[in-house]
Protein backbone atom coordinates (compact mmCIF):
# COMPACT_ATOMS: atom_id res chain seq x y z
CA UNK A 1 0.00 0.00 0.00
CA UNK A 2 1.45 3.36 -0.98
CA UNK A 3 0.27 6.87 -0.39
CA UNK A 4 1.92 9.26 -2.79
CA UNK A 5 0.97 12.86 -3.21
CA UNK A 6 3.31 14.80 -5.38
CA UNK A 7 1.08 17.87 -5.36
CA UNK A 8 1.82 18.64 -1.70
CA UNK A 9 5.23 18.39 -0.13
CA UNK A 10 6.17 15.12 -1.76
CA UNK A 11 6.28 12.79 1.22
CA UNK A 12 5.68 9.16 0.38
CA UNK A 13 4.83 6.53 2.97
CA UNK A 14 4.86 2.97 1.82
CA UNK A 15 4.61 -0.44 3.42
CA UNK A 16 7.17 -2.04 1.15
CA UNK A 17 6.89 -5.49 2.73
CA UNK A 18 5.17 -7.28 5.59
CA UNK A 19 7.74 -5.94 8.03
CA UNK A 20 8.89 -2.67 6.52
CA UNK A 21 7.60 0.88 6.34
CA UNK A 22 9.47 3.46 4.24
CA UNK A 23 9.09 7.25 4.31
CA UNK A 24 10.77 9.32 1.58
CA UNK A 25 11.09 13.07 1.08
CA UNK A 26 13.50 15.53 -0.50
CA UNK A 27 14.73 18.46 1.58
CA UNK A 28 16.29 21.60 0.08
CA UNK A 29 19.83 21.95 1.36
CA UNK A 30 22.97 19.85 1.70
CA UNK A 31 22.91 16.47 3.48
CA UNK A 32 25.46 17.83 5.97
CA UNK A 33 22.84 20.25 7.35
CA UNK A 34 19.89 17.86 7.20
CA UNK A 35 21.99 15.38 9.15
CA UNK A 36 22.83 18.13 11.65
CA UNK A 37 19.13 18.93 12.19
CA UNK A 38 18.63 15.25 12.94
CA UNK A 39 21.70 14.57 15.06
CA UNK A 40 22.09 17.76 17.10
CA UNK A 41 20.03 17.31 20.31
CA UNK A 42 19.37 21.07 20.40
CA UNK A 43 17.91 21.08 16.87
CA UNK A 44 15.99 17.81 16.71
CA UNK A 45 13.15 18.89 19.08
CA UNK A 46 12.50 21.91 16.84
CA UNK A 47 10.90 19.77 14.16
CA UNK A 48 10.26 16.21 15.39
CA UNK A 49 6.99 16.90 17.26
CA UNK A 50 4.76 19.12 15.10
CA UNK A 51 2.46 21.43 17.07
CA UNK A 52 -0.43 20.48 14.77
CA UNK A 53 -0.31 16.98 16.26
CA UNK A 54 -0.81 18.33 19.79
CA UNK A 55 2.43 16.71 20.93
CA UNK A 56 5.11 18.45 22.96
CA UNK A 57 8.60 17.33 23.82
CA UNK A 58 9.01 17.26 27.58
CA UNK A 59 12.64 16.20 27.54
CA UNK A 60 15.19 14.87 25.07
CA UNK A 61 18.66 13.51 25.57
CA UNK A 62 20.65 11.90 22.81
CA UNK A 63 24.22 10.86 22.25
CA UNK A 64 24.10 10.46 18.48
CA UNK A 65 27.08 8.25 17.76
CA UNK A 66 27.46 4.51 17.22
CA UNK A 67 26.70 2.81 20.54
CA UNK A 68 25.14 5.97 22.03
CA UNK A 69 21.61 6.12 23.44
CA UNK A 70 18.61 8.44 23.32
CA UNK A 71 15.58 9.12 25.46
CA UNK A 72 12.67 11.25 24.29
CA UNK A 73 9.71 12.07 26.52
CA UNK A 74 6.65 13.50 24.83
CA UNK A 75 3.29 14.70 26.07
CA UNK A 76 -0.01 14.70 24.23
CA UNK A 77 -2.89 17.12 24.78
CA UNK A 78 -5.32 14.23 25.22
CA UNK A 79 -3.31 12.37 27.84
CA UNK A 80 -1.97 13.09 31.34
CA UNK A 81 0.62 10.39 30.94
CA UNK A 82 3.84 11.30 29.15
CA UNK A 83 5.22 8.77 26.67
CA UNK A 84 8.87 7.80 26.74
CA UNK A 85 10.72 6.67 23.63
CA UNK A 86 14.21 5.31 23.99
CA UNK A 87 16.81 3.15 22.35
CA UNK A 88 20.36 2.89 21.14
CA UNK A 89 22.23 3.97 18.02
CA UNK A 90 23.45 0.92 16.14
CA UNK A 91 25.31 2.95 13.53
CA UNK A 92 25.95 6.65 12.94
CA UNK A 93 27.79 7.85 9.82
CA UNK A 94 27.95 11.67 9.93
CA UNK A 95 26.19 13.26 6.98
CA UNK A 96 24.99 9.94 5.61
CA UNK A 97 23.19 7.57 7.93
CA UNK A 98 21.71 6.98 11.40
CA UNK A 99 20.41 3.59 12.59
CA UNK A 100 18.64 3.23 15.94
CA UNK A 101 16.54 0.81 17.96
CA UNK A 102 13.10 1.54 19.39
CA UNK A 103 13.08 -0.18 22.75
CA UNK A 104 10.05 1.36 24.49
CA UNK A 105 7.59 -1.48 23.79
CA UNK A 106 7.17 -4.79 25.62
CA UNK A 107 8.33 -6.77 22.62
CA UNK A 108 11.32 -6.46 20.32
CA UNK A 109 10.94 -3.08 18.61
CA UNK A 110 11.52 -1.80 15.11
CA UNK A 111 14.94 -0.74 13.91
CA UNK A 112 14.88 2.63 12.16
CA UNK A 113 17.40 3.62 9.50
CA UNK A 114 17.52 7.10 8.06
CA UNK A 115 19.79 7.87 5.12
CA UNK A 116 20.74 11.24 3.64
CA UNK A 117 21.82 11.48 0.03
CA UNK A 118 22.88 14.66 -1.83
CA UNK A 119 21.00 15.22 -5.10
CA UNK A 120 21.58 18.54 -6.94
CA UNK A 121 21.56 20.79 -3.89
CA UNK A 122 18.79 18.80 -2.28
CA UNK A 123 18.94 15.90 0.14
CA UNK A 124 16.98 12.72 -0.39
CA UNK A 125 15.88 11.52 3.05
CA UNK A 126 14.74 7.90 3.38
CA UNK A 127 13.41 6.66 6.72
CA UNK A 128 13.05 2.89 6.99
CA UNK A 129 11.27 1.19 9.92
CA UNK A 130 12.08 -2.51 9.97
CA UNK A 131 9.83 -4.48 12.33
CA UNK A 132 10.90 -7.90 13.64
CA UNK A 133 7.79 -9.56 12.13
CA UNK A 134 4.62 -8.93 10.14
CA UNK A 135 2.70 -9.28 13.41
CA UNK A 136 4.78 -6.52 15.01
CA UNK A 137 3.99 -4.03 12.23
CA UNK A 138 0.32 -5.08 12.21
CA UNK A 139 0.31 -4.55 15.97
CA UNK A 140 1.84 -1.08 15.58
CA UNK A 141 -0.89 -0.24 13.08
CA UNK A 142 -3.62 -1.72 15.29
CA UNK A 143 -2.49 0.24 18.33
CA UNK A 144 -1.99 3.44 16.32
CA UNK A 145 -3.45 6.62 17.70
CA UNK A 146 -6.06 7.01 14.98
CA UNK A 147 -8.10 4.47 13.13
CA UNK A 148 -6.52 1.67 15.06
CA UNK A 149 -8.38 -1.57 15.16
CA UNK A 150 -8.03 -1.90 18.95
CA UNK A 151 -9.44 1.55 19.52
CA UNK A 152 -12.27 0.98 17.05
CA UNK A 153 -13.21 -2.29 18.68
CA UNK A 154 -13.19 -0.69 22.13
CA UNK A 155 -15.41 2.15 20.95
CA UNK A 156 -17.86 -0.23 19.32
CA UNK A 157 -17.90 -2.41 22.40
CA UNK A 158 -18.52 0.62 24.61
CA UNK A 159 -21.32 1.78 22.36
CA UNK A 160 -22.92 -1.64 22.52
CA UNK A 161 -22.67 -1.64 26.30
CA UNK A 162 -23.90 1.93 26.72
CA UNK A 163 -26.94 1.52 24.56
CA UNK A 164 -27.88 -1.72 26.33
CA UNK A 165 -30.66 -3.71 24.75
CA UNK A 166 -31.39 -0.94 22.25
CA UNK A 167 -28.74 -2.29 19.90
CA UNK A 168 -29.99 -5.85 20.06
CA UNK A 169 -33.51 -4.71 19.25
CA UNK A 170 -32.66 -2.55 16.28
CA UNK B 1 -13.71 8.81 9.53
CA UNK B 2 -15.28 6.17 7.33
CA UNK B 3 -19.04 6.30 6.98
CA UNK B 4 -20.96 3.09 7.43
CA UNK B 5 -24.53 2.39 6.48
CA UNK B 6 -26.99 1.71 9.30
CA UNK B 7 -27.37 -1.87 8.07
CA UNK B 8 -23.63 -2.41 8.18
CA UNK B 9 -23.41 -0.94 11.68
CA UNK B 10 -26.22 -3.23 12.84
CA UNK B 11 -24.34 -6.21 11.44
CA UNK B 12 -21.11 -5.08 13.11
CA UNK B 13 -22.75 -4.51 16.47
CA UNK B 14 -24.51 -7.86 16.32
CA UNK B 15 -21.26 -9.56 15.35
CA UNK B 16 -19.33 -7.87 18.15
CA UNK B 17 -21.95 -8.46 20.83
CA UNK B 18 -20.60 -11.96 21.32
CA UNK B 19 -17.47 -12.56 23.40
CA UNK B 20 -16.34 -15.54 21.31
CA UNK B 21 -16.56 -13.50 18.11
CA UNK B 22 -14.55 -10.69 19.68
CA UNK B 23 -12.02 -13.34 20.69
CA UNK B 24 -11.87 -14.64 17.12
CA UNK B 25 -11.10 -11.12 15.84
CA UNK B 26 -8.32 -10.72 18.39
CA UNK B 27 -6.93 -14.11 17.40
CA UNK B 28 -7.02 -13.24 13.68
CA UNK B 29 -5.34 -9.94 14.49
CA UNK B 30 -2.27 -11.99 15.42
CA UNK B 31 -2.31 -14.31 12.41
CA UNK B 32 -4.62 -15.81 9.80
CA UNK B 33 -6.10 -19.16 10.84
CA UNK B 34 -8.18 -21.99 9.44
CA UNK B 35 -11.68 -22.66 10.74
CA UNK B 36 -10.51 -25.90 12.33
CA UNK B 37 -7.60 -24.16 14.09
CA UNK B 38 -10.03 -21.57 15.42
CA UNK B 39 -12.50 -24.29 16.51
CA UNK B 40 -9.70 -26.05 18.38
CA UNK B 41 -8.48 -22.84 20.00
CA UNK B 42 -11.94 -21.94 21.23
CA UNK B 43 -12.85 -25.55 22.12
CA UNK B 44 -15.83 -25.56 19.87
CA UNK B 45 -17.29 -27.81 17.18
CA UNK B 46 -16.44 -27.10 13.56
CA UNK B 47 -20.11 -26.30 12.87
CA UNK B 48 -20.28 -23.85 15.78
CA UNK B 49 -17.13 -22.05 14.59
CA UNK B 50 -18.42 -21.92 11.02
CA UNK B 51 -21.52 -20.09 12.25
CA UNK B 52 -19.50 -17.52 14.19
CA UNK B 53 -17.16 -16.93 11.24
CA UNK B 54 -20.12 -16.56 8.92
CA UNK B 55 -21.63 -13.82 11.15
CA UNK B 56 -18.28 -12.01 11.20
CA UNK B 57 -17.92 -12.43 7.44
CA UNK B 58 -21.34 -10.93 6.75
CA UNK B 59 -20.37 -7.91 8.89
CA UNK B 60 -17.22 -7.45 6.79
CA UNK B 61 -15.04 -8.07 9.83
CA UNK B 62 -13.55 -11.30 8.51
CA UNK B 63 -12.72 -12.60 5.05
CA UNK B 64 -12.44 -16.29 4.25
CA UNK B 65 -10.75 -18.05 1.40
CA UNK B 66 -10.64 -21.69 0.45
CA UNK B 67 -7.04 -22.90 0.24
CA UNK B 68 -7.06 -26.49 -0.94
CA UNK B 69 -9.32 -28.33 1.47
CA UNK B 70 -8.96 -25.74 4.21
CA UNK B 71 -10.98 -22.54 4.69
CA UNK B 72 -8.62 -19.81 5.88
CA UNK B 73 -9.88 -16.78 7.82
CA UNK B 74 -8.32 -13.36 8.06
CA UNK B 75 -9.42 -9.94 9.23
CA UNK B 76 -11.77 -8.19 6.80
CA UNK B 77 -11.86 -4.84 5.10
CA UNK B 78 -12.51 -3.05 8.41
CA UNK B 79 -8.89 -3.75 9.22
CA UNK B 80 -7.70 -2.65 5.79
CA UNK B 81 -9.45 0.66 6.42
CA UNK B 82 -7.66 0.90 9.76
CA UNK B 83 -4.33 0.35 7.97
CA UNK B 84 -5.15 2.98 5.34
CA UNK B 85 -6.12 5.45 8.08
CA UNK B 86 -2.89 4.73 9.94
CA UNK B 87 -0.78 5.21 6.79
CA UNK B 88 -2.58 8.49 6.14
CA UNK B 89 -1.83 9.58 9.71
CA UNK B 90 1.84 8.64 9.28
CA UNK B 91 2.03 10.63 6.07
CA UNK B 92 0.45 13.70 7.69
CA UNK B 93 2.87 13.43 10.61
CA UNK B 94 5.92 13.18 8.37
CA UNK B 95 4.66 15.98 6.17
CA UNK B 96 4.42 18.25 9.20
CA UNK B 97 7.84 17.17 10.41
CA UNK B 98 9.47 17.75 7.05
CA UNK B 99 7.89 21.20 6.73
CA UNK B 100 9.46 22.16 10.03
CA UNK B 101 12.73 20.52 8.96
CA UNK B 102 12.69 22.59 5.73
CA UNK B 103 12.49 25.81 7.73
CA UNK B 104 15.21 24.71 10.12
CA UNK B 105 17.63 23.69 7.34
CA UNK B 106 16.91 27.00 5.58
CA UNK B 107 17.82 28.82 8.82
CA UNK B 108 21.02 26.82 9.18
CA UNK B 109 21.99 27.65 5.60
CA UNK B 110 21.34 31.35 6.13
CA UNK B 111 23.50 31.37 9.27
CA UNK B 112 26.34 29.73 7.37
CA UNK B 113 26.18 32.20 4.49
GROMACS .gro file of C-alpha atoms in nm:
model
  283
    1UNK     CA    1   0.000   0.000   0.000
    2UNK     CA    2   0.145   0.336  -0.098
    3UNK     CA    3   0.027   0.687  -0.039
    4UNK     CA    4   0.192   0.926  -0.279
    5UNK     CA    5   0.097   1.286  -0.321
    6UNK     CA    6   0.331   1.480  -0.538
    7UNK     CA    7   0.108   1.787  -0.536
    8UNK     CA    8   0.182   1.864  -0.170
    9UNK     CA    9   0.523   1.839  -0.013
   10UNK     CA   10   0.617   1.512  -0.176
   11UNK     CA   11   0.628   1.279   0.122
   12UNK     CA   12   0.568   0.916   0.038
   13UNK     CA   13   0.483   0.653   0.297
   14UNK     CA   14   0.486   0.297   0.182
   15UNK     CA   15   0.461  -0.044   0.342
   16UNK     CA   16   0.717  -0.204   0.115
   17UNK     CA   17   0.689  -0.549   0.273
   18UNK     CA   18   0.517  -0.728   0.559
   19UNK     CA   19   0.774  -0.594   0.803
   20UNK     CA   20   0.889  -0.267   0.652
   21UNK     CA   21   0.760   0.088   0.634
   22UNK     CA   22   0.947   0.346   0.424
   23UNK     CA   23   0.909   0.725   0.431
   24UNK     CA   24   1.077   0.932   0.158
   25UNK     CA   25   1.109   1.307   0.108
   26UNK     CA   26   1.350   1.553  -0.050
   27UNK     CA   27   1.473   1.846   0.158
   28UNK     CA   28   1.629   2.160   0.008
   29UNK     CA   29   1.983   2.195   0.136
   30UNK     CA   30   2.297   1.985   0.170
   31UNK     CA   31   2.291   1.647   0.348
   32UNK     CA   32   2.546   1.783   0.597
   33UNK     CA   33   2.284   2.025   0.735
   34UNK     CA   34   1.989   1.786   0.720
   35UNK     CA   35   2.199   1.538   0.915
   36UNK     CA   36   2.283   1.813   1.165
   37UNK     CA   37   1.913   1.893   1.219
   38UNK     CA   38   1.863   1.525   1.294
   39UNK     CA   39   2.170   1.457   1.506
   40UNK     CA   40   2.209   1.776   1.710
   41UNK     CA   41   2.003   1.731   2.031
   42UNK     CA   42   1.937   2.107   2.040
   43UNK     CA   43   1.791   2.108   1.687
   44UNK     CA   44   1.599   1.781   1.671
   45UNK     CA   45   1.315   1.889   1.908
   46UNK     CA   46   1.250   2.191   1.684
   47UNK     CA   47   1.090   1.977   1.416
   48UNK     CA   48   1.026   1.621   1.539
   49UNK     CA   49   0.699   1.690   1.726
   50UNK     CA   50   0.476   1.912   1.510
   51UNK     CA   51   0.246   2.143   1.707
   52UNK     CA   52  -0.043   2.048   1.477
   53UNK     CA   53  -0.031   1.698   1.626
   54UNK     CA   54  -0.081   1.833   1.979
   55UNK     CA   55   0.243   1.671   2.093
   56UNK     CA   56   0.511   1.845   2.296
   57UNK     CA   57   0.860   1.733   2.382
   58UNK     CA   58   0.901   1.726   2.758
   59UNK     CA   59   1.264   1.620   2.754
   60UNK     CA   60   1.519   1.487   2.507
   61UNK     CA   61   1.866   1.351   2.557
   62UNK     CA   62   2.065   1.190   2.281
   63UNK     CA   63   2.422   1.086   2.225
   64UNK     CA   64   2.410   1.046   1.848
   65UNK     CA   65   2.708   0.825   1.776
   66UNK     CA   66   2.746   0.451   1.722
   67UNK     CA   67   2.670   0.281   2.054
   68UNK     CA   68   2.514   0.597   2.203
   69UNK     CA   69   2.161   0.612   2.344
   70UNK     CA   70   1.861   0.844   2.332
   71UNK     CA   71   1.558   0.912   2.546
   72UNK     CA   72   1.267   1.125   2.429
   73UNK     CA   73   0.971   1.207   2.652
   74UNK     CA   74   0.665   1.350   2.483
   75UNK     CA   75   0.329   1.470   2.607
   76UNK     CA   76  -0.001   1.470   2.423
   77UNK     CA   77  -0.289   1.712   2.478
   78UNK     CA   78  -0.532   1.423   2.522
   79UNK     CA   79  -0.331   1.237   2.784
   80UNK     CA   80  -0.197   1.309   3.134
   81UNK     CA   81   0.062   1.039   3.094
   82UNK     CA   82   0.384   1.130   2.915
   83UNK     CA   83   0.522   0.877   2.667
   84UNK     CA   84   0.887   0.780   2.674
   85UNK     CA   85   1.072   0.667   2.363
   86UNK     CA   86   1.421   0.531   2.399
   87UNK     CA   87   1.681   0.315   2.235
   88UNK     CA   88   2.036   0.289   2.114
   89UNK     CA   89   2.223   0.397   1.802
   90UNK     CA   90   2.345   0.092   1.614
   91UNK     CA   91   2.531   0.295   1.353
   92UNK     CA   92   2.595   0.665   1.294
   93UNK     CA   93   2.779   0.785   0.982
   94UNK     CA   94   2.795   1.167   0.993
   95UNK     CA   95   2.619   1.326   0.698
   96UNK     CA   96   2.499   0.994   0.561
   97UNK     CA   97   2.319   0.757   0.793
   98UNK     CA   98   2.171   0.698   1.140
   99UNK     CA   99   2.041   0.359   1.259
  100UNK     CA  100   1.864   0.323   1.594
  101UNK     CA  101   1.654   0.081   1.796
  102UNK     CA  102   1.310   0.154   1.939
  103UNK     CA  103   1.308  -0.018   2.275
  104UNK     CA  104   1.005   0.136   2.449
  105UNK     CA  105   0.759  -0.148   2.379
  106UNK     CA  106   0.717  -0.479   2.562
  107UNK     CA  107   0.833  -0.677   2.262
  108UNK     CA  108   1.132  -0.646   2.032
  109UNK     CA  109   1.094  -0.308   1.861
  110UNK     CA  110   1.152  -0.180   1.511
  111UNK     CA  111   1.494  -0.074   1.391
  112UNK     CA  112   1.488   0.263   1.216
  113UNK     CA  113   1.740   0.362   0.950
  114UNK     CA  114   1.752   0.710   0.806
  115UNK     CA  115   1.979   0.787   0.512
  116UNK     CA  116   2.074   1.124   0.364
  117UNK     CA  117   2.182   1.148   0.003
  118UNK     CA  118   2.288   1.466  -0.183
  119UNK     CA  119   2.100   1.522  -0.510
  120UNK     CA  120   2.158   1.854  -0.694
  121UNK     CA  121   2.156   2.079  -0.389
  122UNK     CA  122   1.879   1.880  -0.228
  123UNK     CA  123   1.894   1.590   0.014
  124UNK     CA  124   1.698   1.272  -0.039
  125UNK     CA  125   1.588   1.152   0.305
  126UNK     CA  126   1.474   0.790   0.338
  127UNK     CA  127   1.341   0.666   0.672
  128UNK     CA  128   1.305   0.289   0.699
  129UNK     CA  129   1.127   0.119   0.992
  130UNK     CA  130   1.208  -0.251   0.997
  131UNK     CA  131   0.983  -0.448   1.233
  132UNK     CA  132   1.090  -0.790   1.364
  133UNK     CA  133   0.779  -0.956   1.213
  134UNK     CA  134   0.462  -0.893   1.014
  135UNK     CA  135   0.270  -0.928   1.341
  136UNK     CA  136   0.478  -0.652   1.501
  137UNK     CA  137   0.399  -0.403   1.223
  138UNK     CA  138   0.032  -0.508   1.221
  139UNK     CA  139   0.031  -0.455   1.597
  140UNK     CA  140   0.184  -0.108   1.558
  141UNK     CA  141  -0.089  -0.024   1.308
  142UNK     CA  142  -0.362  -0.172   1.529
  143UNK     CA  143  -0.249   0.024   1.833
  144UNK     CA  144  -0.199   0.344   1.632
  145UNK     CA  145  -0.345   0.662   1.770
  146UNK     CA  146  -0.606   0.701   1.498
  147UNK     CA  147  -0.810   0.447   1.313
  148UNK     CA  148  -0.652   0.167   1.506
  149UNK     CA  149  -0.838  -0.157   1.516
  150UNK     CA  150  -0.803  -0.190   1.895
  151UNK     CA  151  -0.944   0.155   1.952
  152UNK     CA  152  -1.227   0.098   1.705
  153UNK     CA  153  -1.321  -0.229   1.868
  154UNK     CA  154  -1.319  -0.069   2.213
  155UNK     CA  155  -1.541   0.215   2.095
  156UNK     CA  156  -1.786  -0.023   1.932
  157UNK     CA  157  -1.790  -0.241   2.240
  158UNK     CA  158  -1.852   0.062   2.461
  159UNK     CA  159  -2.132   0.178   2.236
  160UNK     CA  160  -2.292  -0.164   2.252
  161UNK     CA  161  -2.267  -0.164   2.630
  162UNK     CA  162  -2.390   0.193   2.672
  163UNK     CA  163  -2.694   0.152   2.456
  164UNK     CA  164  -2.788  -0.172   2.633
  165UNK     CA  165  -3.066  -0.371   2.475
  166UNK     CA  166  -3.139  -0.094   2.225
  167UNK     CA  167  -2.874  -0.229   1.990
  168UNK     CA  168  -2.999  -0.585   2.006
  169UNK     CA  169  -3.351  -0.471   1.925
  170UNK     CA  170  -3.266  -0.255   1.628
  171UNK     CA  171  -1.371   0.881   0.953
  172UNK     CA  172  -1.528   0.617   0.733
  173UNK     CA  173  -1.904   0.630   0.698
  174UNK     CA  174  -2.096   0.309   0.743
  175UNK     CA  175  -2.453   0.239   0.648
  176UNK     CA  176  -2.699   0.171   0.930
  177UNK     CA  177  -2.737  -0.187   0.807
  178UNK     CA  178  -2.363  -0.241   0.818
  179UNK     CA  179  -2.341  -0.094   1.168
  180UNK     CA  180  -2.622  -0.323   1.284
  181UNK     CA  181  -2.434  -0.621   1.144
  182UNK     CA  182  -2.111  -0.508   1.311
  183UNK     CA  183  -2.275  -0.451   1.647
  184UNK     CA  184  -2.451  -0.786   1.632
  185UNK     CA  185  -2.126  -0.956   1.535
  186UNK     CA  186  -1.933  -0.787   1.815
  187UNK     CA  187  -2.195  -0.846   2.083
  188UNK     CA  188  -2.060  -1.196   2.132
  189UNK     CA  189  -1.747  -1.256   2.340
  190UNK     CA  190  -1.634  -1.554   2.131
  191UNK     CA  191  -1.656  -1.350   1.811
  192UNK     CA  192  -1.455  -1.069   1.968
  193UNK     CA  193  -1.202  -1.334   2.069
  194UNK     CA  194  -1.187  -1.464   1.712
  195UNK     CA  195  -1.110  -1.112   1.584
  196UNK     CA  196  -0.832  -1.072   1.839
  197UNK     CA  197  -0.693  -1.411   1.740
  198UNK     CA  198  -0.702  -1.324   1.368
  199UNK     CA  199  -0.534  -0.994   1.449
  200UNK     CA  200  -0.227  -1.199   1.542
  201UNK     CA  201  -0.231  -1.431   1.241
  202UNK     CA  202  -0.462  -1.581   0.980
  203UNK     CA  203  -0.610  -1.916   1.084
  204UNK     CA  204  -0.818  -2.199   0.944
  205UNK     CA  205  -1.168  -2.266   1.074
  206UNK     CA  206  -1.051  -2.590   1.233
  207UNK     CA  207  -0.760  -2.416   1.409
  208UNK     CA  208  -1.003  -2.157   1.542
  209UNK     CA  209  -1.250  -2.429   1.651
  210UNK     CA  210  -0.970  -2.605   1.838
  211UNK     CA  211  -0.848  -2.284   2.000
  212UNK     CA  212  -1.194  -2.194   2.123
  213UNK     CA  213  -1.285  -2.555   2.212
  214UNK     CA  214  -1.583  -2.556   1.987
  215UNK     CA  215  -1.729  -2.781   1.718
  216UNK     CA  216  -1.644  -2.710   1.356
  217UNK     CA  217  -2.011  -2.630   1.287
  218UNK     CA  218  -2.028  -2.385   1.578
  219UNK     CA  219  -1.713  -2.205   1.459
  220UNK     CA  220  -1.842  -2.192   1.102
  221UNK     CA  221  -2.152  -2.009   1.225
  222UNK     CA  222  -1.950  -1.752   1.419
  223UNK     CA  223  -1.716  -1.693   1.124
  224UNK     CA  224  -2.012  -1.656   0.892
  225UNK     CA  225  -2.163  -1.382   1.115
  226UNK     CA  226  -1.828  -1.201   1.120
  227UNK     CA  227  -1.792  -1.243   0.744
  228UNK     CA  228  -2.134  -1.093   0.675
  229UNK     CA  229  -2.037  -0.791   0.889
  230UNK     CA  230  -1.722  -0.745   0.679
  231UNK     CA  231  -1.504  -0.807   0.983
  232UNK     CA  232  -1.355  -1.130   0.851
  233UNK     CA  233  -1.272  -1.260   0.505
  234UNK     CA  234  -1.244  -1.629   0.425
  235UNK     CA  235  -1.075  -1.805   0.140
  236UNK     CA  236  -1.064  -2.169   0.045
  237UNK     CA  237  -0.704  -2.290   0.024
  238UNK     CA  238  -0.706  -2.649  -0.094
  239UNK     CA  239  -0.932  -2.833   0.147
  240UNK     CA  240  -0.896  -2.574   0.421
  241UNK     CA  241  -1.098  -2.254   0.469
  242UNK     CA  242  -0.862  -1.981   0.588
  243UNK     CA  243  -0.988  -1.678   0.782
  244UNK     CA  244  -0.832  -1.336   0.806
  245UNK     CA  245  -0.942  -0.994   0.923
  246UNK     CA  246  -1.177  -0.819   0.680
  247UNK     CA  247  -1.186  -0.484   0.510
  248UNK     CA  248  -1.251  -0.305   0.841
  249UNK     CA  249  -0.889  -0.375   0.922
  250UNK     CA  250  -0.770  -0.265   0.579
  251UNK     CA  251  -0.945   0.066   0.642
  252UNK     CA  252  -0.766   0.090   0.976
  253UNK     CA  253  -0.433   0.035   0.797
  254UNK     CA  254  -0.515   0.298   0.534
  255UNK     CA  255  -0.612   0.545   0.808
  256UNK     CA  256  -0.289   0.473   0.994
  257UNK     CA  257  -0.078   0.521   0.679
  258UNK     CA  258  -0.258   0.849   0.614
  259UNK     CA  259  -0.183   0.958   0.971
  260UNK     CA  260   0.184   0.864   0.928
  261UNK     CA  261   0.203   1.063   0.607
  262UNK     CA  262   0.045   1.370   0.769
  263UNK     CA  263   0.287   1.343   1.061
  264UNK     CA  264   0.592   1.318   0.837
  265UNK     CA  265   0.466   1.598   0.617
  266UNK     CA  266   0.442   1.825   0.920
  267UNK     CA  267   0.784   1.717   1.041
  268UNK     CA  268   0.947   1.775   0.705
  269UNK     CA  269   0.789   2.120   0.673
  270UNK     CA  270   0.946   2.216   1.003
  271UNK     CA  271   1.273   2.052   0.896
  272UNK     CA  272   1.269   2.259   0.573
  273UNK     CA  273   1.249   2.581   0.773
  274UNK     CA  274   1.521   2.471   1.012
  275UNK     CA  275   1.763   2.369   0.734
  276UNK     CA  276   1.691   2.700   0.558
  277UNK     CA  277   1.782   2.882   0.882
  278UNK     CA  278   2.102   2.682   0.918
  279UNK     CA  279   2.199   2.765   0.560
  280UNK     CA  280   2.134   3.135   0.613
  281UNK     CA  281   2.350   3.137   0.927
  282UNK     CA  282   2.634   2.973   0.737
  283UNK     CA  283   2.618   3.220   0.449
   0.00000   0.00000   0.00000
